[in-house]
CSV table of C-alpha atoms and ligand atoms in Angstrom, one decimal:
chain,number,residue,atom,x,y,z
A,35,UNK,CA,-9.2,-5.3,-25.4
A,36,UNK,CA,-7.0,-7.7,-23.7
A,37,UNK,CA,-8.6,-11.2,-23.1
A,38,UNK,CA,-8.1,-12.5,-19.7
A,39,UNK,CA,-9.7,-15.0,-17.4
A,40,UNK,CA,-11.5,-13.1,-14.6
A,41,UNK,CA,-12.5,-14.2,-11.0
A,42,UNK,CA,-16.2,-13.8,-12.1
A,43,UNK,CA,-15.6,-16.5,-14.9
A,44,UNK,CA,-14.6,-19.1,-12.4
A,45,UNK,CA,-16.4,-21.3,-9.8
A,46,UNK,CA,-13.9,-21.1,-6.9
A,47,UNK,CA,-15.8,-22.9,-4.2
A,48,UNK,CA,-13.5,-25.5,-2.6
A,49,UNK,CA,-10.6,-24.7,-4.8
A,50,UNK,CA,-7.1,-24.2,-4.0
A,51,UNK,CA,-6.2,-20.6,-5.1
A,52,UNK,CA,-2.8,-19.1,-5.4
A,53,UNK,CA,-2.6,-15.4,-5.4
A,54,UNK,CA,0.4,-13.6,-6.4
A,55,UNK,CA,0.0,-10.3,-4.5
A,56,UNK,CA,2.0,-7.2,-4.4
A,57,UNK,CA,2.9,-7.0,-0.6
A,58,UNK,CA,6.2,-5.2,-1.4
A,59,UNK,CA,5.4,-2.7,1.2
A,60,UNK,CA,7.4,0.0,3.3
A,61,UNK,CA,8.4,-1.3,6.9
A,62,UNK,CA,9.4,0.7,9.8
A,63,UNK,CA,10.8,-0.8,12.9
A,64,UNK,CA,9.6,-4.3,11.8
A,65,UNK,CA,6.1,-3.3,11.2
A,66,UNK,CA,4.1,-2.4,8.0
A,67,UNK,CA,4.5,1.4,7.6
A,68,UNK,CA,1.9,1.8,4.9
A,69,UNK,CA,-0.8,-1.1,4.6
A,70,UNK,CA,-2.3,0.5,1.2
A,71,UNK,CA,-1.4,-2.4,-0.9
A,72,UNK,CA,-2.6,-5.0,1.6
A,73,UNK,CA,-5.7,-3.3,2.2
A,74,UNK,CA,-6.5,-3.2,-1.4
A,75,UNK,CA,-6.1,-7.0,-1.7
A,76,UNK,CA,-8.8,-7.7,1.1
A,77,UNK,CA,-12.0,-7.6,-1.1
A,78,UNK,CA,-10.8,-10.4,-3.2
A,79,UNK,CA,-9.4,-12.6,-0.4
A,80,UNK,CA,-12.7,-12.1,1.4
A,81,UNK,CA,-14.7,-13.0,-1.7
A,82,UNK,CA,-12.7,-16.2,-2.2
A,83,UNK,CA,-13.1,-17.0,1.5
A,84,UNK,CA,-16.8,-16.8,1.1
A,85,UNK,CA,-16.7,-19.0,-1.9
A,86,UNK,CA,-14.9,-21.7,0.4
A,87,UNK,CA,-11.6,-21.4,-1.4
A,88,UNK,CA,-8.4,-22.2,0.3
A,89,UNK,CA,-6.1,-19.3,-0.2
A,90,UNK,CA,-2.4,-19.4,-0.7
A,91,UNK,CA,-0.8,-15.8,-0.8
A,92,UNK,CA,2.4,-15.2,-2.4
A,93,UNK,CA,4.5,-12.0,-2.5
A,94,UNK,CA,8.0,-10.7,-2.6
A,95,UNK,CA,9.6,-8.1,-0.5
A,96,UNK,CA,12.5,-6.2,-1.5
A,97,UNK,CA,15.7,-7.8,-2.9
A,98,UNK,CA,16.9,-10.5,-0.6
A,99,UNK,CA,19.6,-12.8,-1.8
A,100,UNK,CA,18.2,-16.0,-3.5
A,101,UNK,CA,18.5,-19.4,-1.6
A,102,UNK,CA,18.9,-17.6,1.6
A,103,UNK,CA,16.6,-16.9,4.5
A,104,UNK,CA,17.1,-13.2,5.8
A,105,UNK,CA,14.7,-11.9,8.5
A,106,UNK,CA,15.0,-8.5,7.3
A,107,UNK,CA,13.1,-9.4,4.3
A,108,UNK,CA,10.4,-11.9,6.0
A,109,UNK,CA,6.9,-11.3,5.4
A,110,UNK,CA,6.3,-11.7,9.2
A,111,UNK,CA,5.0,-8.2,9.6
A,112,UNK,CA,2.7,-8.6,6.6
A,113,UNK,CA,1.2,-11.7,8.0
A,114,UNK,CA,0.6,-9.9,11.3
A,115,UNK,CA,-1.0,-6.9,9.4
A,116,UNK,CA,-3.2,-9.3,7.3
A,117,UNK,CA,-4.3,-11.2,10.5
A,118,UNK,CA,-5.3,-7.9,12.2
A,119,UNK,CA,-7.0,-6.6,9.0
A,120,UNK,CA,-9.0,-10.0,8.5
A,121,UNK,CA,-9.6,-10.5,12.1
A,122,UNK,CA,-8.3,-14.1,11.8
A,123,UNK,CA,-4.8,-15.9,11.9
A,124,UNK,CA,-3.0,-15.7,8.6
A,125,UNK,CA,0.1,-18.1,9.2
A,126,UNK,CA,3.2,-17.5,7.4
A,127,UNK,CA,4.4,-20.6,5.9
A,128,UNK,CA,8.4,-20.9,5.7
A,129,UNK,CA,8.5,-24.3,3.8
A,130,UNK,CA,5.7,-24.1,1.3
A,131,UNK,CA,7.1,-25.3,-2.1
A,132,UNK,CA,6.4,-29.1,-1.5
A,133,UNK,CA,2.8,-28.7,-0.5
A,134,UNK,CA,0.6,-27.0,2.2
A,135,UNK,CA,-1.6,-29.0,4.4
A,136,UNK,CA,-4.9,-26.9,4.1
A,137,UNK,CA,-8.5,-27.3,4.9
A,138,UNK,CA,-11.6,-25.4,3.3
A,139,UNK,CA,-11.5,-21.8,3.8
A,140,UNK,CA,-8.0,-21.9,5.1
A,141,UNK,CA,-5.7,-18.9,4.3
A,142,UNK,CA,-1.9,-18.8,4.5
A,143,UNK,CA,1.0,-16.4,3.4
A,144,UNK,CA,3.9,-17.9,2.0
A,145,UNK,CA,7.4,-16.5,3.0
A,146,UNK,CA,9.0,-14.2,0.6
A,147,UNK,CA,9.1,-15.8,-3.0
A,148,UNK,CA,12.4,-14.2,-3.7
A,149,UNK,CA,14.0,-16.5,-0.9
A,150,UNK,CA,13.6,-19.2,-3.4
A,151,UNK,CA,16.4,-20.0,-5.8
A,152,UNK,CA,15.1,-19.5,-9.4
A,153,UNK,CA,12.3,-17.0,-8.7
A,154,UNK,CA,13.8,-13.9,-10.5
A,155,UNK,CA,15.3,-16.4,-13.2
A,156,UNK,CA,11.7,-17.7,-13.9
A,157,UNK,CA,13.0,-21.2,-13.3
A,158,UNK,CA,11.0,-24.0,-14.7
A,159,UNK,CA,11.3,-26.4,-11.9
A,160,UNK,CA,10.2,-23.7,-9.5
A,161,UNK,CA,7.3,-22.5,-11.7
A,162,UNK,CA,6.2,-26.0,-12.0
A,163,UNK,CA,6.1,-26.5,-8.2
A,164,UNK,CA,4.3,-23.3,-7.6
A,165,UNK,CA,1.7,-24.3,-10.3
A,166,UNK,CA,1.1,-27.6,-8.6
A,167,UNK,CA,0.2,-26.2,-5.4
A,168,UNK,CA,-3.0,-24.9,-6.7
A,169,UNK,CA,-6.1,-25.6,-8.9
A,170,UNK,CA,-6.4,-21.8,-10.0
A,171,UNK,CA,-3.6,-19.1,-10.2
A,172,UNK,CA,-4.4,-15.5,-9.9
A,173,UNK,CA,-2.1,-12.8,-10.5
A,174,UNK,CA,-3.1,-9.6,-8.9
A,175,UNK,CA,0.5,-7.6,-8.8
A,176,UNK,CA,0.4,-5.2,-11.6
A,177,UNK,CA,3.8,-3.7,-10.2
A,178,UNK,CA,5.7,-7.0,-11.0
A,179,UNK,CA,4.0,-7.4,-14.4
A,180,UNK,CA,7.1,-6.1,-16.4
A,181,UNK,CA,9.3,-9.0,-15.0
A,182,UNK,CA,9.1,-12.5,-16.0
A,183,UNK,CA,9.6,-14.5,-12.8
A,184,UNK,CA,8.5,-17.7,-11.6
A,185,UNK,CA,5.6,-16.4,-9.5
A,186,UNK,CA,4.6,-13.8,-12.2
A,187,UNK,CA,5.2,-15.6,-15.4
A,188,UNK,CA,6.2,-19.3,-15.1
A,189,UNK,CA,3.7,-20.4,-12.8
A,190,UNK,CA,1.0,-19.5,-15.1
A,191,UNK,CA,2.2,-22.1,-17.5
A,192,UNK,CA,2.0,-24.9,-15.1
A,193,UNK,CA,-1.4,-23.9,-13.0
A,194,UNK,CA,-4.6,-25.6,-14.4
A,195,UNK,CA,-6.2,-22.0,-14.6
A,196,UNK,CA,-4.3,-18.7,-14.9
A,197,UNK,CA,-6.4,-15.8,-14.2
A,198,UNK,CA,-6.1,-11.9,-13.6
A,199,UNK,CA,-7.1,-10.5,-10.5
A,200,UNK,CA,-9.2,-7.4,-10.0
A,201,UNK,CA,-6.4,-5.0,-9.0
A,202,UNK,CA,-4.3,-6.0,-12.1
A,203,UNK,CA,-7.5,-5.3,-14.3
A,204,UNK,CA,-8.4,-2.2,-12.8
A,205,UNK,CA,-4.8,-0.9,-13.6
A,206,UNK,CA,-4.7,-2.2,-17.1
A,207,UNK,CA,-8.3,-0.6,-17.7
A,208,UNK,CA,-7.0,2.8,-16.5
A,209,UNK,CA,-3.7,2.8,-18.4
A,210,UNK,CA,-5.6,1.8,-21.7
A,211,UNK,CA,-8.3,4.5,-21.2
A,212,UNK,CA,-5.5,7.0,-20.7
A,213,UNK,CA,-3.5,5.9,-23.7
A,214,UNK,CA,-5.1,3.5,-26.1
A,215,UNK,CA,-8.5,4.8,-26.0
A,216,UNK,CA,-8.0,8.4,-24.9
A,217,UNK,CA,-10.3,11.2,-25.3
A,218,UNK,CA,-8.4,13.9,-27.1
A,219,UNK,CA,-6.7,16.3,-26.7
A,220,UNK,CA,-4.2,14.0,-25.0
A,221,UNK,CA,-1.5,15.7,-23.2
A,222,UNK,CA,1.5,13.9,-21.8
A,223,UNK,CA,4.1,15.5,-19.4
A,224,UNK,CA,7.6,13.6,-19.2
A,225,UNK,CA,9.9,15.2,-16.9
A,226,UNK,CA,12.8,13.9,-14.7
A,227,UNK,CA,16.6,13.9,-15.1
A,228,UNK,CA,17.5,12.0,-18.4
A,229,UNK,CA,16.5,11.4,-21.9
A,230,UNK,CA,18.2,8.5,-22.1
A,231,UNK,CA,16.1,6.7,-19.6
A,232,UNK,CA,12.9,7.9,-21.2
A,233,UNK,CA,13.7,7.9,-24.9
A,234,UNK,CA,11.5,5.1,-25.9
A,235,UNK,CA,8.6,6.7,-23.9
A,236,UNK,CA,9.2,10.1,-25.6
A,237,UNK,CA,9.2,8.4,-29.0
A,238,UNK,CA,6.2,6.3,-28.4
A,239,UNK,CA,4.1,9.1,-26.9
A,240,UNK,CA,5.1,11.4,-29.6
A,241,UNK,CA,3.1,9.3,-31.9
A,242,UNK,CA,0.0,9.4,-29.9
A,243,UNK,CA,-0.5,12.7,-28.0
A,244,UNK,CA,-1.3,16.1,-29.1
A,245,UNK,CA,1.1,17.8,-27.0
A,246,UNK,CA,4.1,16.3,-25.3
A,247,UNK,CA,5.4,18.5,-22.5
A,248,UNK,CA,9.1,17.9,-21.5
A,249,UNK,CA,10.4,19.0,-18.2
A,250,UNK,CA,13.7,18.8,-15.9
A,251,UNK,CA,16.8,17.7,-17.2
A,252,UNK,CA,14.9,16.2,-20.2
A,253,UNK,CA,13.7,19.7,-21.3
A,254,UNK,CA,17.5,20.9,-21.0
A,255,UNK,CA,18.4,18.5,-23.8
A,256,UNK,CA,15.7,19.9,-25.8
A,257,UNK,CA,16.3,23.3,-25.1
A,258,UNK,CA,19.9,23.0,-26.3
A,259,UNK,CA,18.7,20.9,-29.3
A,260,UNK,CA,16.5,24.1,-30.1
A,261,UNK,CA,19.8,26.1,-30.0
A,262,UNK,CA,19.3,27.9,-26.5
A,263,UNK,CA,22.2,28.4,-24.3
A,264,UNK,CA,21.6,26.2,-21.1
A,265,UNK,CA,24.7,27.2,-19.3
A,266,UNK,CA,26.1,24.6,-16.8
A,267,UNK,CA,22.6,22.5,-16.8
A,268,UNK,CA,22.2,18.8,-16.7
A,269,UNK,CA,21.8,17.6,-20.1
A,270,UNK,CA,22.8,14.8,-22.5
A,271,UNK,CA,25.3,15.9,-25.3
A,272,UNK,CA,25.0,12.7,-27.2
A,273,UNK,CA,21.3,12.8,-27.3
A,274,UNK,CA,20.9,16.5,-28.4
A,275,UNK,CA,20.6,15.3,-32.0
A,276,UNK,CA,18.2,12.7,-31.1
A,277,UNK,CA,16.0,15.5,-29.3
A,278,UNK,CA,16.0,17.6,-32.5
A,279,UNK,CA,15.0,14.8,-34.5
A,280,UNK,CA,12.0,14.1,-32.1
A,281,UNK,CA,11.0,17.7,-32.6
A,282,UNK,CA,11.0,17.5,-36.2
A,283,UNK,CA,9.4,14.2,-36.5
A,284,UNK,CA,6.6,15.1,-33.6
A,285,UNK,CA,5.8,18.2,-35.8
A,286,UNK,CA,5.2,16.1,-38.8
A,287,UNK,CA,2.9,13.7,-36.8
A,288,UNK,CA,0.9,16.7,-35.5
A,289,UNK,CA,2.4,16.6,-32.0
A,290,UNK,CA,3.4,19.7,-30.4
A,291,UNK,CA,6.6,19.7,-28.0
A,292,UNK,CA,6.4,23.2,-26.1
A,293,UNK,CA,9.6,24.2,-24.6
A,294,UNK,CA,10.0,26.2,-21.5
A,295,UNK,CA,10.2,30.1,-22.1
A,296,UNK,CA,11.4,31.1,-18.6
A,297,UNK,CA,13.1,29.1,-16.2
A,298,UNK,CA,14.5,29.4,-12.5
A,299,UNK,CA,18.4,28.8,-12.0
A,300,UNK,CA,20.8,28.3,-9.4
A,301,UNK,CA,24.5,28.4,-9.5
A,302,UNK,CA,25.0,25.1,-7.7
A,303,UNK,CA,23.1,22.1,-7.3
A,304,UNK,CA,22.5,22.6,-3.5
A,305,UNK,CA,19.3,23.0,-1.5
A,306,UNK,CA,20.4,26.3,-0.1
A,307,UNK,CA,21.7,28.0,-3.6
A,308,UNK,CA,19.5,31.1,-4.2
A,309,UNK,CA,16.9,30.7,-7.0
A,310,UNK,CA,16.8,33.3,-9.9
A,311,UNK,CA,14.1,33.3,-12.5
A,312,UNK,CA,15.3,34.1,-15.9
A,313,UNK,CA,14.3,34.3,-19.7
A,314,UNK,CA,16.0,31.7,-21.7
A,315,UNK,CA,18.0,34.5,-23.6
A,316,UNK,CA,19.6,35.7,-20.2
A,317,UNK,CA,20.9,32.5,-19.1
A,318,UNK,CA,24.7,32.7,-18.2
A,319,UNK,CA,27.4,29.9,-18.5
A,320,UNK,CA,27.5,29.2,-14.9
A,321,UNK,CA,23.7,28.8,-14.6
A,322,UNK,CA,21.9,25.6,-13.6
A,323,UNK,CA,18.5,25.4,-14.8
A,324,UNK,CA,16.5,23.6,-12.1
A,325,UNK,CA,12.9,24.3,-12.6
A,326,UNK,CA,10.5,26.0,-15.2
A,327,UNK,CA,9.6,29.6,-14.5
A,328,UNK,CA,5.9,31.3,-13.9
A,329,UNK,CA,5.5,32.3,-17.5
A,330,UNK,CA,6.1,28.4,-18.7
A,331,UNK,CA,3.6,27.3,-15.8
A,332,UNK,CA,1.0,29.6,-17.0
A,333,UNK,CA,1.5,28.4,-20.6
A,334,UNK,CA,1.1,24.8,-19.3
A,335,UNK,CA,-1.9,25.6,-17.3
A,336,UNK,CA,-3.6,26.8,-20.5
A,337,UNK,CA,-2.6,23.6,-22.3
A,338,UNK,CA,-3.9,21.5,-19.3
A,339,UNK,CA,-7.1,23.2,-19.0
A,340,UNK,CA,-7.9,22.3,-22.6
A,341,UNK,CA,-6.9,18.6,-22.3
A,342,UNK,CA,-9.5,15.7,-21.9
A,343,UNK,CA,-6.9,13.1,-20.9
A,344,UNK,CA,-3.6,13.7,-19.2
A,345,UNK,CA,-0.6,11.4,-18.6
A,346,UNK,CA,2.0,12.4,-16.3
A,347,UNK,CA,5.6,10.9,-15.4
A,348,UNK,CA,8.6,12.8,-13.8
A,349,UNK,CA,9.1,16.2,-12.3
A,350,UNK,CA,9.6,19.3,-13.9
A,351,UNK,CA,12.4,20.5,-11.7
A,352,UNK,CA,14.4,19.7,-8.7
A,353,UNK,CA,11.3,19.6,-6.5
A,354,UNK,CA,13.1,18.0,-3.5
A,355,UNK,CA,14.6,21.6,-3.0
A,356,UNK,CA,11.9,24.2,-1.9
A,357,UNK,CA,13.1,27.0,-4.2
A,358,UNK,CA,13.0,24.8,-7.3
A,359,UNK,CA,9.7,22.9,-6.6
A,360,UNK,CA,7.4,25.5,-7.7
A,361,UNK,CA,6.9,24.3,-11.5
A,362,UNK,CA,6.2,20.8,-10.3
A,363,UNK,CA,3.5,22.0,-7.7
A,364,UNK,CA,2.0,24.2,-10.3
A,365,UNK,CA,1.7,21.1,-12.6
A,366,UNK,CA,0.5,18.9,-9.9
A,367,UNK,CA,-2.4,21.5,-8.9
A,368,UNK,CA,-3.1,22.2,-12.5
A,369,UNK,CA,-3.8,18.5,-13.1
A,370,UNK,CA,-5.8,18.2,-10.1
A,371,UNK,CA,-8.0,20.9,-10.9
A,372,UNK,CA,-8.4,19.9,-14.4
A,373,UNK,CA,-11.8,18.0,-15.5
A,374,UNK,CA,-9.6,15.8,-17.8
A,375,UNK,CA,-8.9,12.0,-16.9
A,376,UNK,CA,-5.5,12.1,-15.4
A,377,UNK,CA,-3.2,9.3,-14.6
A,378,UNK,CA,0.1,9.6,-13.0
A,379,UNK,CA,2.9,7.1,-12.1
A,380,UNK,CA,6.7,6.5,-11.3
A,381,UNK,CA,8.2,6.7,-8.1
A,382,UNK,CA,9.3,10.4,-8.2
A,383,UNK,CA,6.0,11.5,-9.6
A,384,UNK,CA,4.0,9.7,-6.7
A,385,UNK,CA,6.6,11.5,-4.3
A,386,UNK,CA,5.7,14.8,-5.9
A,387,UNK,CA,2.1,14.1,-5.7
A,388,UNK,CA,2.0,13.1,-2.1
A,389,UNK,CA,4.1,16.2,-1.3
A,390,UNK,CA,1.9,18.6,-3.0
A,391,UNK,CA,-1.2,16.9,-1.3
A,392,UNK,CA,-3.2,16.0,-4.5
A,393,UNK,CA,-3.5,12.4,-4.5
A,394,UNK,CA,-7.3,12.4,-4.3
A,395,UNK,CA,-7.6,14.8,-7.2
A,396,UNK,CA,-5.7,12.6,-9.7
A,397,UNK,CA,-7.9,10.2,-11.5
A,398,UNK,CA,-5.7,7.3,-11.3
A,399,UNK,CA,-2.2,6.8,-9.8
A,400,UNK,CA,-0.5,3.9,-11.1
A,401,UNK,CA,0.9,1.4,-8.5
A,402,UNK,CA,3.6,0.0,-11.0
A,403,UNK,CA,6.8,2.0,-11.2
A,404,UNK,CA,8.6,0.1,-13.7
A,405,UNK,CA,5.5,-1.8,-15.2
A,406,UNK,CA,3.8,1.8,-15.7
A,407,UNK,CA,6.8,3.2,-17.7
A,408,UNK,CA,6.9,0.1,-19.8
A,409,UNK,CA,3.2,0.2,-20.5
A,410,UNK,CA,3.9,3.9,-21.6
A,411,UNK,CA,6.6,2.6,-23.9
A,412,UNK,CA,4.0,0.4,-25.6
A,413,UNK,CA,5.8,-2.7,-24.4
A,414,UNK,CA,3.8,-5.9,-23.9
A,415,UNK,CA,4.2,-6.9,-20.3
A,416,UNK,CA,5.3,-10.4,-19.7
A,417,UNK,CA,3.1,-11.2,-16.9
A,418,UNK,CA,0.2,-10.0,-18.8
A,419,UNK,CA,1.1,-11.6,-22.1
A,420,UNK,CA,1.3,-15.2,-20.4
A,421,UNK,CA,-2.2,-14.6,-18.8
A,422,UNK,CA,-3.5,-13.7,-22.4
A,423,UNK,CA,-2.2,-17.1,-23.6
A,424,UNK,CA,-3.6,-18.8,-20.6
A,425,UNK,CA,-6.9,-17.2,-21.3
A,426,UNK,CA,-7.0,-18.4,-24.8
A,427,UNK,CA,-6.3,-22.0,-23.9
A,428,UNK,CA,-9.0,-21.7,-21.1
A,429,UNK,CA,-11.5,-20.3,-23.6
A,430,UNK,CA,-10.7,-23.2,-26.1
A,431,UNK,CA,-11.4,-25.7,-23.3
A,432,UNK,CA,-14.6,-24.2,-22.3
A,433,UNK,CA,-15.8,-24.2,-25.6
A,434,UNK,CA,-14.8,-27.8,-26.3
A,435,UNK,CA,-16.7,-28.7,-23.0
A,436,UNK,CA,-19.9,-27.1,-24.6
A,437,UNK,CA,-20.0,-29.9,-27.3
B,225,LIG,P1,13.6,10.5,-13.1
B,225,LIG,O1,13.9,9.5,-12.0
B,225,LIG,O2,14.2,10.7,-14.4
B,225,LIG,O3,12.1,10.9,-13.1
B,225,LIG,O4,14.3,11.8,-12.4
B,225,LIG,C1,13.8,12.5,-11.3
B,225,LIG,C2,15.0,13.3,-10.7
B,225,LIG,O5,15.0,14.6,-11.7
B,225,LIG,C3,14.5,14.1,-9.7
B,225,LIG,O6,15.2,13.6,-8.4
B,225,LIG,C4,14.5,15.6,-9.9
B,225,LIG,O7,15.3,16.3,-8.7
B,225,LIG,C5,15.6,15.6,-10.9
B,225,LIG,N1,15.5,16.6,-11.7
B,225,LIG,C6,14.5,17.4,-12.3
B,225,LIG,N2,14.8,18.5,-13.0
B,225,LIG,C7,16.2,18.5,-13.0
B,225,LIG,C8,17.0,19.5,-13.5
B,225,LIG,N3,16.6,20.5,-14.2
B,225,LIG,N4,18.4,19.4,-13.2
B,225,LIG,C9,18.8,18.3,-12.5
B,225,LIG,N5,17.9,17.2,-12.0
B,225,LIG,C10,16.5,17.4,-12.2
């Protein structure tokens, strides 16, 4: 298990603490449209306020141009929301890098960290300045953990202590439980448009899971590799051989990659195109496979009923079009009804989960799109790596202090 410094390890009373939050939330008409992420950060903030810490909150919002203030990306709506939720004023500080005047139990929110030149480039000077603002740095923003930026990575080198926040730890625990310490049978579902964007995920998972269910355009490339006619469906010609190899290799490793046996086709990629359910052997040259069929769904249900752990990323079809959404809906329902520990993540997957109303029935929904996918790929996330390094130095220092 990853060694990290946690809040519980530290005496934070009277300390200045800089927390890297994930307040990259949707806005509508200049106000916060969904405050889930902001609410999730409150318990830690309240705990630190009670401990008498001075709290500096830092986050990005969207993708503004570096070095330029742009009201459209201001954190003003977030400061307002935080003030309402905490029942006290949380001022938004525009010029914060060179020092913030604070008293005990003060809390401030810094303006969008991506307005600062060098944030996305993990600039050393900027990182040092951030590190010097505080006595303790806490990273609680899992969704940005795959990016080495000044506020997620560099700052941890310059702050006296760098710790992992509870939201980040919860996310790591859930992902580790689903992948590294999974209770078998472990079933992964990887759907979506293209094999090329998920090739490493498919390779990594085929090493770990008992069954790897492929869906969407990805399944089309696999069907082609298995010698089926897929008509005019989306697939990647240059990856057919790679898919064939994956099927072969997976078999050797004891991983089954079941392919669809029936599909739902249309004649055009259009939300009004009529849907026709077909066996694979009946596919015509002008057919587009846009969903899995009912027989395939039944097979998937049987697999998922026996699973003890389920990892899901990517839809099984074009679920945005009603007539091609049944396969993905069935999958969402089957996961929701299963007793297995289930984890899902990625933008489209979360959209499907909320469309089909099963949010509360999935064991864990990862907040990190890119970070979730890179974790599935087996990659080390830079923001976690630097916290691990900081934890090793901290532990050595603590040990030295004991003598
Ligand atoms: P991804 O971003 O790779 O997870 O892909 C998600 C997108 O893949 C969704 O917008 C789906 O509509 C699309 N998709 C799923 N199945 C198919 C398919 N059979 N043909 C074309 N697009 C698909």
